[in-house]
């Protein structure tokens, strides 16, 4: 028996069964050490393509390569035991056709050991979601503000401010749910629309900037830890680690410069 097979992780059906029940807790994580901490509290962990911006200083998520997602996905799977691990499919790896999407999703699952993938898009991705789920790839959908389409959307804008646009978002949610998605991220969406969609579909909605009306919540870990200079307005900062890291680095630099840096004999515990 392998070590991994002794690990009892949350499963896709368990997450799906939480619809309307206990709120689903989730966060992003990109590396083994933070994932090990998050794993104690999260029902699922998303290796989001936001890592391109957060970890690698990119302007948007559009440039994130598949290999980077696989590398970070492997690290998060290695660092965790309990949470379901979901890995984002990056831009350009699934939109062309269901077959291309399957090839890349299968690569992500085989190489990382994750339990599901996430992709952006509503009704236009329904055929692909059905193709993947029928072939053993669990899919989390993502609608509303979809950062990979930010060039088309004209930036990162809250969705649903205009009530006339609601039917389109509702149709997106229904289409991905009917196609077999096990959960759906609602990003940057006004509260009444998120609440309406949450009532209309029978899979859990996971909100990010989409109100407490959703079945669960996700935040980007580095945002809620205060590590990013800029965070979206809706993010509550639970831990202000940026200044704490800066203080530690500056203390270290001072000690090195002043030759007060401790030798091993002063540090041994
Ligand atoms: O890439 C990401 O981190 C995400 C979350 C914002 C949901 O998709």
mmCIF file of C-alpha atoms and ligand atoms in Angstrom, residues 28 46 48-50 88 118 142 185 187 208 218 220, ligand 1:
data_model
loop_
_atom_site.group_PDB
_atom_site.id
_atom_site.type_symbol
_atom_site.label_atom_id
_atom_site.label_comp_id
_atom_site.label_asym_id
_atom_site.label_seq_id
_atom_site.Cartn_x
_atom_site.Cartn_y
_atom_site.Cartn_z
ATOM 1 C CA UNK A 28 -5.763 28.973 -2.213
ATOM 2 C CA UNK A 46 -7.311 25.502 -4.669
ATOM 3 C CA UNK A 48 -5.235 28.784 -8.304
ATOM 4 C CA UNK A 49 -3.663 30.294 -11.374
ATOM 5 C CA UNK A 50 -3.614 33.519 -9.331
ATOM 6 C CA UNK A 88 -6.721 25.438 -11.952
ATOM 7 C CA UNK A 118 -11.185 24.071 -12.094
ATOM 8 C CA UNK A 142 -15.947 29.376 -12.214
ATOM 9 C CA UNK A 185 -16.956 29.484 -7.917
ATOM 10 C CA UNK A 187 -16.313 35.546 -8.314
ATOM 11 C CA UNK A 208 -15.054 35.135 -3.647
ATOM 12 C CA UNK A 218 -12.604 31.022 -0.878
ATOM 13 C CA UNK A 220 -6.411 33.974 -1.903
HETATM 14 O O1 LIG B 1 -6.839 31.542 -9.236
HETATM 15 C C1 LIG B 1 -7.458 31.679 -8.175
HETATM 16 O O2 LIG B 1 -6.888 31.901 -7.106
HETATM 17 C C2 LIG B 1 -8.906 31.580 -8.232
HETATM 18 C C3 LIG B 1 -9.655 32.022 -7.028
HETATM 19 C C4 LIG B 1 -9.632 33.498 -6.982
HETATM 20 C C5 LIG B 1 -11.036 31.472 -6.995
HETATM 21 O O3 LIG B 1 -9.451 31.208 -9.211
#
